[in-house]
Every structure is written in structure tokens, then in C-alpha cells.
PDB file of C-alpha atoms in Angstrom:
ATOM      1  CA  MET A   1     -34.369  72.101 -65.027  1.00 46.00           C
ATOM      2  CA  SER A   2     -35.985  74.119 -67.518  1.00 47.00           C
ATOM      3  CA  THR A   3     -34.594  74.693 -70.764  1.00 56.00           C
ATOM      4  CA  VAL A   4     -36.848  77.794 -71.616  1.00 70.00           C
ATOM      5  CA  THR A   5     -34.258  80.473 -70.908  1.00 87.00           C
ATOM      6  CA  VAL A   6     -35.341  84.593 -70.842  1.00 96.00           C
ATOM      7  CA  ARG A   7     -32.342  87.210 -70.877  1.00 97.00           C
ATOM      8  CA  TYR A   8     -33.063  90.081 -68.614  1.00 98.00           C
ATOM      9  CA  PRO A   9     -31.321  93.191 -68.890  1.00 97.00           C
ATOM     10  CA  ILE A  10     -30.033  94.841 -65.418  1.00 98.00           C
ATOM     11  CA  ALA A  11     -28.924  98.700 -67.077  1.00 96.00           C
ATOM     12  CA  THR A  12     -32.174 100.229 -64.899  1.00 97.00           C
ATOM     13  CA  GLU A  13     -33.302  99.960 -61.358  1.00 97.00           C
ATOM     14  CA  ASP A  14     -36.473  98.668 -63.062  1.00 98.00           C
ATOM     15  CA  GLU A  15     -34.557  95.866 -65.149  1.00 98.00           C
ATOM     16  CA  GLN A  16     -32.417  94.886 -62.175  1.00 98.00           C
ATOM     17  CA  THR A  17     -35.260  94.793 -59.671  1.00 98.00           C
ATOM     18  CA  GLU A  18     -37.305  92.551 -62.117  1.00 98.00           C
ATOM     19  CA  ALA A  19     -33.792  89.989 -62.896  1.00 98.00           C
ATOM     20  CA  ILE A  20     -32.925  90.206 -59.294  1.00 98.00           C
ATOM     21  CA  ASP A  21     -36.913  88.824 -58.839  1.00 98.00           C
ATOM     22  CA  ALA A  22     -36.283  86.843 -61.574  1.00 98.00           C
ATOM     23  CA  ALA A  23     -32.743  84.951 -60.538  1.00 98.00           C
ATOM     24  CA  VAL A  24     -34.331  84.418 -57.068  1.00 98.00           C
ATOM     25  CA  ALA A  25     -37.288  82.769 -57.981  1.00 98.00           C
ATOM     26  CA  ALA A  26     -35.457  80.645 -60.120  1.00 98.00           C
ATOM     27  CA  LEU A  27     -32.784  79.530 -57.552  1.00 98.00           C
ATOM     28  CA  GLN A  28     -35.054  78.868 -55.027  1.00 98.00           C
ATOM     29  CA  ALA A  29     -36.860  76.468 -57.677  1.00 98.00           C
ATOM     30  CA  GLY A  30     -33.581  74.609 -57.649  1.00 98.00           C
ATOM     31  CA  ASP A  31     -32.661  75.976 -61.357  1.00 98.00           C
ATOM     32  CA  LEU A  32     -29.452  77.327 -62.198  1.00 98.00           C
ATOM     33  CA  VAL A  33     -29.066  81.018 -63.748  1.00 98.00           C
ATOM     34  CA  ILE A  34     -26.192  83.074 -65.326  1.00 98.00           C
ATOM     35  CA  VAL A  35     -24.894  86.282 -63.456  1.00 97.00           C
ATOM     36  CA  PRO A  36     -22.029  88.647 -64.145  1.00 95.00           C
ATOM     37  CA  THR A  37     -19.847  88.837 -61.484  1.00 95.00           C
ATOM     38  CA  ASP A  38     -16.677  91.285 -60.592  1.00 93.00           C
ATOM     39  CA  THR A  39     -14.649  88.935 -62.198  1.00 91.00           C
ATOM     40  CA  VAL A  40     -16.156  86.426 -64.859  1.00 91.00           C
ATOM     41  CA  TYR A  41     -20.139  85.594 -65.445  1.00 95.00           C
ATOM     42  CA  GLY A  42     -20.808  82.789 -63.473  1.00 96.00           C
ATOM     43  CA  ILE A  43     -23.340  79.706 -63.431  1.00 98.00           C
ATOM     44  CA  ALA A  44     -24.658  79.888 -60.148  1.00 98.00           C
ATOM     45  CA  ALA A  45     -27.045  77.540 -57.688  1.00 98.00           C
ATOM     46  CA  ASP A  46     -28.314  77.346 -54.310  1.00 98.00           C
ATOM     47  CA  ALA A  47     -25.231  75.926 -52.500  1.00 98.00           C
ATOM     48  CA  PHE A  48     -27.848  73.512 -50.295  1.00 97.00           C
ATOM     49  CA  ASP A  49     -29.822  72.112 -53.286  1.00 98.00           C
ATOM     50  CA  LYS A  50     -27.853  69.126 -53.836  1.00 97.00           C
ATOM     51  CA  GLY A  51     -30.240  68.691 -56.645  1.00 97.00           C
ATOM     52  CA  ALA A  52     -29.036  72.073 -58.222  1.00 98.00           C
ATOM     53  CA  VAL A  53     -25.146  71.413 -57.544  1.00 97.00           C
ATOM     54  CA  ALA A  54     -25.339  68.403 -59.742  1.00 97.00           C
ATOM     55  CA  GLY A  55     -26.847  69.920 -62.338  1.00 97.00           C
ATOM     56  CA  LEU A  56     -24.424  72.832 -62.334  1.00 97.00           C
ATOM     57  CA  LEU A  57     -21.571  70.057 -62.471  1.00 96.00           C
ATOM     58  CA  ALA A  58     -23.549  68.378 -65.409  1.00 96.00           C
ATOM     59  CA  ALA A  59     -24.364  71.999 -67.264  1.00 96.00           C
ATOM     60  CA  LYS A  60     -20.420  72.692 -67.372  1.00 96.00           C
ATOM     61  CA  GLY A  61     -19.867  68.912 -68.228  1.00 94.00           C
ATOM     62  CA  ARG A  62     -17.283  68.170 -64.945  1.00 89.00           C
ATOM     63  CA  GLY A  63     -17.069  65.783 -62.082  1.00 89.00           C
ATOM     64  CA  ARG A  64     -17.294  65.685 -58.151  1.00 92.00           C
ATOM     65  CA  SER A  65     -13.844  66.165 -58.374  1.00 88.00           C
ATOM     66  CA  MET A  66     -13.832  69.625 -58.870  1.00 90.00           C
ATOM     67  CA  PRO A  67     -16.196  71.752 -56.599  1.00 94.00           C
ATOM     68  CA  PRO A  68     -17.383  74.907 -57.117  1.00 96.00           C
ATOM     69  CA  PRO A  69     -16.365  77.502 -54.696  1.00 97.00           C
ATOM     70  CA  VAL A  70     -19.642  79.227 -52.615  1.00 98.00           C
ATOM     71  CA  LEU A  71     -20.307  82.787 -52.598  1.00 98.00           C
ATOM     72  CA  ILE A  72     -21.715  84.638 -49.784  1.00 98.00           C
ATOM     73  CA  SER A  73     -22.659  88.297 -49.278  1.00 98.00           C
ATOM     74  CA  ASN A  74     -21.255  89.387 -46.183  1.00 96.00           C
ATOM     75  CA  VAL A  75     -18.406  88.274 -44.114  1.00 96.00           C
ATOM     76  CA  ALA A  76     -20.604  87.580 -40.919  1.00 95.00           C
ATOM     77  CA  THR A  77     -21.690  84.495 -42.894  1.00 97.00           C
ATOM     78  CA  LEU A  78     -18.337  83.270 -43.378  1.00 98.00           C
ATOM     79  CA  ASP A  79     -18.250  81.315 -39.102  1.00 97.00           C
ATOM     80  CA  ALA A  80     -21.446  79.458 -40.756  1.00 97.00           C
ATOM     81  CA  LEU A  81     -19.298  78.014 -42.913  1.00 98.00           C
ATOM     82  CA  ALA A  82     -16.274  77.989 -42.054  1.00 98.00           C
ATOM     83  CA  THR A  83     -14.237  76.422 -39.038  1.00 97.00           C
ATOM     84  CA  ARG A  84     -10.752  77.357 -37.587  1.00 97.00           C
ATOM     85  CA  VAL A  85     -10.474  80.096 -39.594  1.00 97.00           C
ATOM     86  CA  PRO A  86      -7.180  81.495 -38.477  1.00 97.00           C
ATOM     87  CA  ASP A  87      -6.461  85.103 -37.281  1.00 96.00           C
ATOM     88  CA  TRP A  88      -4.091  85.685 -40.634  1.00 97.00           C
ATOM     89  CA  ALA A  89      -7.239  84.659 -42.598  1.00 97.00           C
ATOM     90  CA  ARG A  90      -9.913  86.607 -41.181  1.00 97.00           C
ATOM     91  CA  ALA A  91      -8.010  89.780 -41.348  1.00 97.00           C
ATOM     92  CA  LEU A  92      -7.066  89.097 -45.265  1.00 96.00           C
ATOM     93  CA  VAL A  93     -11.110  88.788 -45.880  1.00 97.00           C
ATOM     94  CA  GLU A  94     -11.992  91.778 -44.052  1.00 96.00           C
ATOM     95  CA  GLU A  95      -9.584  93.683 -45.938  1.00 97.00           C
ATOM     96  CA  LEU A  96     -10.072  92.508 -49.399  1.00 97.00           C
ATOM     97  CA  TRP A  97     -13.263  90.960 -49.019  1.00 98.00           C
ATOM     98  CA  PRO A  98     -15.818  91.744 -51.521  1.00 97.00           C
ATOM     99  CA  GLY A  99     -13.195  91.248 -54.131  1.00 96.00           C
ATOM    100  CA  ALA A 100     -11.496  88.594 -56.423  1.00 95.00           C
ATOM    101  CA  LEU A 101      -9.614  86.718 -53.018  1.00 97.00           C
ATOM    102  CA  THR A 102     -11.071  83.165 -52.873  1.00 97.00           C
ATOM    103  CA  VAL A 103     -10.196  81.459 -49.746  1.00 98.00           C
ATOM    104  CA  VAL A 104     -10.295  77.577 -48.939  1.00 98.00           C
ATOM    105  CA  PHE A 105     -11.327  77.350 -45.422  1.00 98.00           C
ATOM    106  CA  HIS A 106     -12.217  73.737 -43.125  1.00 97.00           C
ATOM    107  CA  GLN A 107     -16.222  73.504 -43.639  1.00 97.00           C
ATOM    108  CA  GLN A 108     -18.552  73.576 -40.661  1.00 97.00           C
ATOM    109  CA  PRO A 109     -19.229  69.569 -40.662  1.00 95.00           C
ATOM    110  CA  SER A 110     -22.864  70.043 -39.252  1.00 94.00           C
ATOM    111  CA  LEU A 111     -23.403  71.745 -42.982  1.00 94.00           C
ATOM    112  CA  GLN A 112     -26.121  69.665 -44.414  1.00 91.00           C
ATOM    113  CA  TRP A 113     -25.391  70.237 -48.575  1.00 95.00           C
ATOM    114  CA  ASP A 114     -23.135  68.431 -51.245  1.00 95.00           C
ATOM    115  CA  LEU A 115     -20.769  70.461 -53.262  1.00 96.00           C
ATOM    116  CA  GLY A 116     -19.176  67.504 -54.781  1.00 93.00           C
ATOM    117  CA  GLU A 117     -15.731  65.586 -53.074  1.00 91.00           C
ATOM    118  CA  ALA A 118     -14.687  68.831 -51.528  1.00 82.00           C
ATOM    119  CA  ARG A 119     -12.735  66.979 -48.460  1.00 86.00           C
ATOM    120  CA  GLN A 120     -14.551  68.585 -46.082  1.00 94.00           C
ATOM    121  CA  THR A 121     -13.209  71.926 -46.615  1.00 96.00           C
ATOM    122  CA  VAL A 122     -15.542  74.815 -49.148  1.00 97.00           C
ATOM    123  CA  ALA A 123     -13.916  77.622 -50.804  1.00 97.00           C
ATOM    124  CA  VAL A 124     -15.653  80.697 -50.447  1.00 98.00           C
ATOM    125  CA  ARG A 125     -15.720  84.331 -51.314  1.00 98.00           C
ATOM    126  CA  ILE A 126     -17.673  87.470 -51.772  1.00 98.00           C
ATOM    127  CA  PRO A 127     -17.891  89.085 -55.009  1.00 97.00           C
ATOM    128  CA  ASP A 128     -17.748  92.759 -55.553  1.00 96.00           C
ATOM    129  CA  ASP A 129     -21.035  92.992 -57.603  1.00 96.00           C
ATOM    130  CA  ASP A 130     -23.960  94.728 -55.966  1.00 97.00           C
ATOM    131  CA  ILE A 131     -26.964  92.756 -57.983  1.00 98.00           C
ATOM    132  CA  LEU A 132     -25.225  89.206 -56.831  1.00 98.00           C
ATOM    133  CA  ARG A 133     -24.911  90.200 -53.968  1.00 98.00           C
ATOM    134  CA  ARG A 134     -28.688  91.435 -53.753  1.00 98.00           C
ATOM    135  CA  ILE A 135     -29.581  87.795 -54.877  1.00 98.00           C
ATOM    136  CA  ILE A 136     -27.408  86.076 -52.345  1.00 98.00           C
ATOM    137  CA  ASP A 137     -29.278  88.314 -49.531  1.00 98.00           C
ATOM    138  CA  ARG A 138     -32.372  86.819 -50.589  1.00 98.00           C
ATOM    139  CA  VAL A 139     -31.293  82.776 -51.668  1.00 98.00           C
ATOM    140  CA  GLY A 140     -27.881  82.006 -49.237  1.00 98.00           C
ATOM    141  CA  PRO A 141     -24.531  80.938 -50.064  1.00 98.00           C
ATOM    142  CA  LEU A 142     -24.797  80.136 -53.776  1.00 98.00           C
ATOM    143  CA  ALA A 143     -22.352  77.580 -55.559  1.00 98.00           C
ATOM    144  CA  THR A 144     -21.273  79.256 -58.391  1.00 97.00           C
ATOM    145  CA  SER A 145     -18.577  78.831 -61.121  1.00 95.00           C
ATOM    146  CA  SER A 146     -17.337  80.200 -63.867  1.00 93.00           C
ATOM    147  CA  ALA A 147     -20.092  80.117 -67.035  1.00 95.00           C
ATOM    148  CA  ASN A 148     -18.496  77.860 -69.415  1.00 95.00           C
ATOM    149  CA  ARG A 149     -18.145  74.178 -70.367  1.00 94.00           C
ATOM    150  CA  THR A 150     -15.145  72.778 -68.672  1.00 90.00           C
ATOM    151  CA  THR A 151     -11.756  73.279 -71.175  1.00 89.00           C
ATOM    152  CA  LYS A 152     -13.073  76.337 -72.519  1.00 92.00           C
ATOM    153  CA  PRO A 153     -12.802  79.627 -72.160  1.00 91.00           C
ATOM    154  CA  ALA A 154     -14.612  81.594 -68.944  1.00 90.00           C
ATOM    155  CA  ALA A 155     -17.425  84.105 -70.749  1.00 94.00           C
ATOM    156  CA  THR A 156     -17.050  87.698 -70.257  1.00 93.00           C
ATOM    157  CA  ASN A 157     -20.567  88.713 -71.376  1.00 95.00           C
ATOM    158  CA  ALA A 158     -24.000  87.355 -71.731  1.00 97.00           C
ATOM    159  CA  ASP A 159     -23.496  86.060 -75.331  1.00 97.00           C
ATOM    160  CA  GLN A 160     -20.716  83.557 -74.817  1.00 96.00           C
ATOM    161  CA  ALA A 161     -21.872  82.643 -71.563  1.00 97.00           C
ATOM    162  CA  GLU A 162     -25.922  82.204 -73.425  1.00 97.00           C
ATOM    163  CA  GLU A 163     -23.906  80.358 -76.072  1.00 97.00           C
ATOM    164  CA  MET A 164     -22.681  77.528 -73.852  1.00 97.00           C
ATOM    165  CA  LEU A 165     -24.759  77.174 -71.302  1.00 97.00           C
ATOM    166  CA  GLY A 166     -27.964  78.465 -72.304  1.00 95.00           C
ATOM    167  CA  LYS A 167     -30.376  75.218 -73.052  1.00 95.00           C
ATOM    168  CA  MET A 168     -29.125  74.148 -69.204  1.00 96.00           C
ATOM    169  CA  VAL A 169     -30.219  77.639 -67.011  1.00 97.00           C
ATOM    170  CA  LYS A 170     -33.641  79.127 -66.490  1.00 97.00           C
ATOM    171  CA  ALA A 171     -32.013  82.649 -66.407  1.00 98.00           C
ATOM    172  CA  ILE A 172     -29.734  85.198 -67.332  1.00 98.00           C
ATOM    173  CA  LEU A 173     -28.532  88.168 -66.407  1.00 98.00           C
ATOM    174  CA  ASP A 174     -27.029  90.295 -69.553  1.00 98.00           C
ATOM    175  CA  GLY A 175     -24.697  93.170 -67.455  1.00 96.00           C
ATOM    176  CA  GLY A 176     -22.436  93.242 -70.909  1.00 96.00           C
ATOM    177  CA  GLU A 177     -18.637  92.898 -70.367  1.00 94.00           C
ATOM    178  CA  SER A 178     -16.963  91.487 -67.626  1.00 89.00           C
ATOM    179  CA  PRO A 179     -15.658  94.545 -65.432  1.00 80.00           C
ATOM    180  CA  GLY A 180     -12.596  92.274 -64.005  1.00 67.00           C
ATOM    181  CA  GLY A 181     -12.019  89.748 -66.574  1.00 64.00           C
ATOM    182  CA  GLU A 182      -9.471  87.783 -64.808  1.00 79.00           C
ATOM    183  CA  ALA A 183      -9.642  85.411 -62.013  1.00 83.00           C
ATOM    184  CA  SER A 184     -10.047  85.416 -58.426  1.00 92.00           C
ATOM    185  CA  THR A 185      -6.656  84.865 -56.318  1.00 95.00           C
ATOM    186  CA  ILE A 186      -7.146  81.778 -54.379  1.00 96.00           C
ATOM    187  CA  VAL A 187      -5.440  80.951 -50.739  1.00 97.00           C
ATOM    188  CA  ALA A 188      -6.017  78.276 -48.533  1.00 97.00           C
ATOM    189  CA  ALA A 189      -6.123  78.546 -45.056  1.00 98.00           C
ATOM    190  CA  THR A 190      -5.980  74.805 -44.246  1.00 96.00           C
ATOM    191  CA  GLY A 191      -2.757  74.146 -43.235  1.00 91.00           C
ATOM    192  CA  ASP A 192      -0.467  75.444 -40.891  1.00 85.00           C
ATOM    193  CA  GLU A 193       0.370  77.935 -43.456  1.00 91.00           C
ATOM    194  CA  PRO A 194      -1.427  80.260 -45.899  1.00 95.00           C
ATOM    195  CA  LYS A 195      -0.589  78.520 -49.364  1.00 95.00           C
ATOM    196  CA  ILE A 196      -0.985  80.378 -52.550  1.00 94.00           C
ATOM    197  CA  LEU A 197      -3.295  78.029 -54.780  1.00 94.00           C
ATOM    198  CA  ARG A 198      -3.579  80.376 -57.953  1.00 92.00           C
ATOM    199  CA  GLU A 199      -2.351  83.899 -58.366  1.00 91.00           C
ATOM    200  CA  GLY A 200      -5.099  85.997 -60.298  1.00 91.00           C
ATOM    201  CA  ALA A 201      -6.408  89.708 -59.938  1.00 90.00           C
ATOM    202  CA  ILE A 202      -5.052  89.562 -56.618  1.00 94.00           C
ATOM    203  CA  SER A 203      -1.087  90.083 -55.968  1.00 95.00           C
ATOM    204  CA  ILE A 204       0.903  87.591 -53.658  1.00 96.00           C
ATOM    205  CA  ASP A 205       2.590  90.988 -52.223  1.00 95.00           C
ATOM    206  CA  GLN A 206      -0.748  92.613 -51.622  1.00 96.00           C
ATOM    207  CA  ILE A 207      -1.857  89.587 -49.096  1.00 97.00           C
ATOM    208  CA  ASN A 208       1.508  89.179 -48.062  1.00 97.00           C
ATOM    209  CA  GLU A 209       1.335  93.085 -47.034  1.00 97.00           C
ATOM    210  CA  ILE A 210      -2.059  92.110 -44.879  1.00 97.00           C
ATOM    211  CA  ILE A 211      -0.824  88.629 -43.636  1.00 97.00           C
ATOM    212  CA  SER A 212       2.709  89.989 -42.327  1.00 96.00           C
ATOM    213  CA  GLU A 213       1.449  91.586 -39.303  1.00 95.00           C
ATOM    214  CA  HIS A 214       0.501  88.094 -37.886  1.00 95.00           C
ATOM    215  CA  GLY A 215       4.007  86.248 -38.648  1.00 95.00           C
ATOM    216  CA  VAL A 216       2.866  84.552 -42.242  1.00 96.00           C
ATOM    217  CA  VAL A 217       4.084  84.803 -45.415  1.00 95.00           C
ATOM    218  CA  ILE A 218       2.727  83.458 -48.829  1.00 93.00           C
ATOM    219  CA  ARG A 219       5.848  81.923 -50.603  1.00 80.00           C
ATOM    220  CA  ARG A 220       5.808  81.834 -54.549  1.00 73.00           C
ATOM    221  CA  PRO A 221       5.909  78.840 -56.445  1.00 60.00           C
ATOM    222  CA  GLY A 222       9.757  77.480 -56.157  1.00 66.00           C
ATOM    223  CA  ASP A 223      10.114  79.070 -52.997  1.00 65.00           C
ATOM    224  CA  PRO A 224      11.964  76.161 -50.552  1.00 61.00           C
ATOM    225  CA  ASP A 225       9.006  74.762 -47.834  1.00 57.00           C
ATOM    226  CA  PRO A 226       9.902  74.515 -44.512  1.00 47.00           C
ATOM    227  CA  ALA A 227       9.737  71.109 -42.674  1.00 40.00           C
ATOM    228  CA  THR A 228       6.613  71.802 -41.765  1.00 40.00           C
ATOM    229  CA  ALA A 229       4.573  72.711 -44.556  1.00 38.00           C
ATOM    230  CA  ASP A 230       3.330  69.755 -45.471  1.00 38.00           C
ATOM    231  CA  THR A 231       1.842  68.606 -42.124  1.00 31.00           C
ATOM    232  CA  ASP A 232      -1.901  68.543 -42.746  1.00 35.00           C
ATOM    233  CA  GLY A 233      -0.912  65.884 -45.562  1.00 32.00           C
ATOM    234  CA  PRO A 234      -2.023  66.075 -49.631  1.00 30.00           C
ATOM    235  CA  ASP A 235      -5.456  66.807 -48.578  1.00 34.00           C
ATOM    236  CA  ALA A 236      -4.336  70.203 -46.638  1.00 34.00           C
ATOM    237  CA  ASP A 237      -5.546  72.854 -49.565  1.00 39.00           C
ATOM    238  CA  GLY A 238      -9.276  71.584 -50.110  1.00 42.00           C
ATOM    239  CA  PRO A 239     -10.948  71.088 -53.310  1.00 49.00           C
ATOM    240  CA  ASP A 240      -9.170  71.296 -56.912  1.00 43.00           C
ATOM    241  CA  THR A 241     -10.009  74.749 -58.218  1.00 43.00           C
ATOM    242  CA  ASP A 242      -7.274  75.338 -60.624  1.00 40.00           C
ATOM    243  CA  ALA A 243      -9.727  74.767 -63.557  1.00 42.00           C
ATOM    244  CA  ASP A 244     -12.732  77.109 -62.052  1.00 56.00           C
ATOM    245  CA  PRO A 245     -11.693  80.854 -63.328  1.00 49.00           C
ATOM    246  CA  GLU A 246     -15.032  82.308 -60.831  1.00 53.00           C
ATOM    247  CA  ALA A 247     -13.174  80.703 -57.746  1.00 44.00           C
TER     248      ALA A 247
END
């Protein structure tokens, strides 16, 4: 992996074109890039490049037990990555994507990738960021984590991201201060009912307003569980995403 990092502003259309071309070339070559998102800055790799994903985990100083979420650019891609998608989850993503909502699904068994110890699940999101979606359109799904070393605060601007991870990436897209700055909300769609893994930018009330039409709701922590809550066992919620603000 190259340690020669180029920083690209994205204020003008010409700058955006140059930055996107550079990011796409780096990702397709197996390198990592730092990109602004609608939440915080992220470090990204081609999700289907096993070496690049391993490099992403190493750059952050985290192990395979914390696989990164995957960013896609349109809802149609979801069925290529996920299986057994509940109706309530489909309604949720159609309403809230693009946006700060990550949903953990059962992954398609035919996928040839290695995100870590994901227990046959994948955490998916469509970011509300046009430049990032344009990159995904050309590269494909991106394994993306917050641009920070593990245990450090997530970077909300390019300076912070470069300080922590600059030597590990090929390109940095500088979009100024993050517009969101708050982590995405994470919902598990792998059990018998929806379950909140982390409440972030999107509230439980917003989610329940959508999914209640399908006869389900998300209970807040501390609410009593019905007898069927754990029927899928301890692994039903998928990857451990609690420590990944970009998810």
C-alpha cells in the first residue's frame, strides 16, 4: 500500500471530477482513500478486495471481530448483498435512504468477499453524499469505517483524518467540516423482530413511525422482551458495529 498521499479539494466541479477520478483509481488498485460522508469522515476500500479490507482494519488498529459496514449507492443493490429482507426493513430503507441509517441483514451466501468475522451478515447503508455515491457507482460497494484509529474520536474534517490515517491511504478528499457529525443509527434485521443496535442521527420514533405499519416496532433498551426475542441466538444481530461511528 502506498504511503504517498495526495489531498484533493472538492469545492468546484472541476475539483470534484479530479478527486473522484483519483479516488476511483486508488480503490480499484487496492488502495485506501479517506472520504467525507454525511456523518463523519470515512476510510474506504473496495468491499470485494480482501487485501484492501484487511488493510483498512489494520489502518484503524482493529481486528476481524469488528467488520466494517458496506456503503452502496442505490437501493437496487441491496438484494445483491442481502437475503431474507423483511418487508418492514425494505420499507425503512426506501424511506430513509440515502441517510444516516445502517441496517444489518443476512448476507447473500454467494458473495465472494471477506469483511471479517461478520457471522454471515452485512451492515449496509446508502450515504446522503453525492460525491461518495458517484465513487460507489464506479467502484461498487465500499467497505467503509470512520476515519480514525480505534478508541480515538471519529474525524469530522480532513485535517483530523490525515493526522490519524494519512500514511495509510492513497488519497484524501477534503470536503471541509462534516455536515452531520453524528453517527448513523444501526438497526438489526436478522431476527424475528427489528432491534436497535445504536441510536444515532435517526431516532427510534422516526423508525417506528415507518415500521409500525408492518406490525412491528423497536423497543428501547430496558423495555421487556417477549419470549421470542432471542430465538435466533446470540449471533442474530450480526457484526459488532457499536464502535464504528461511520456505520
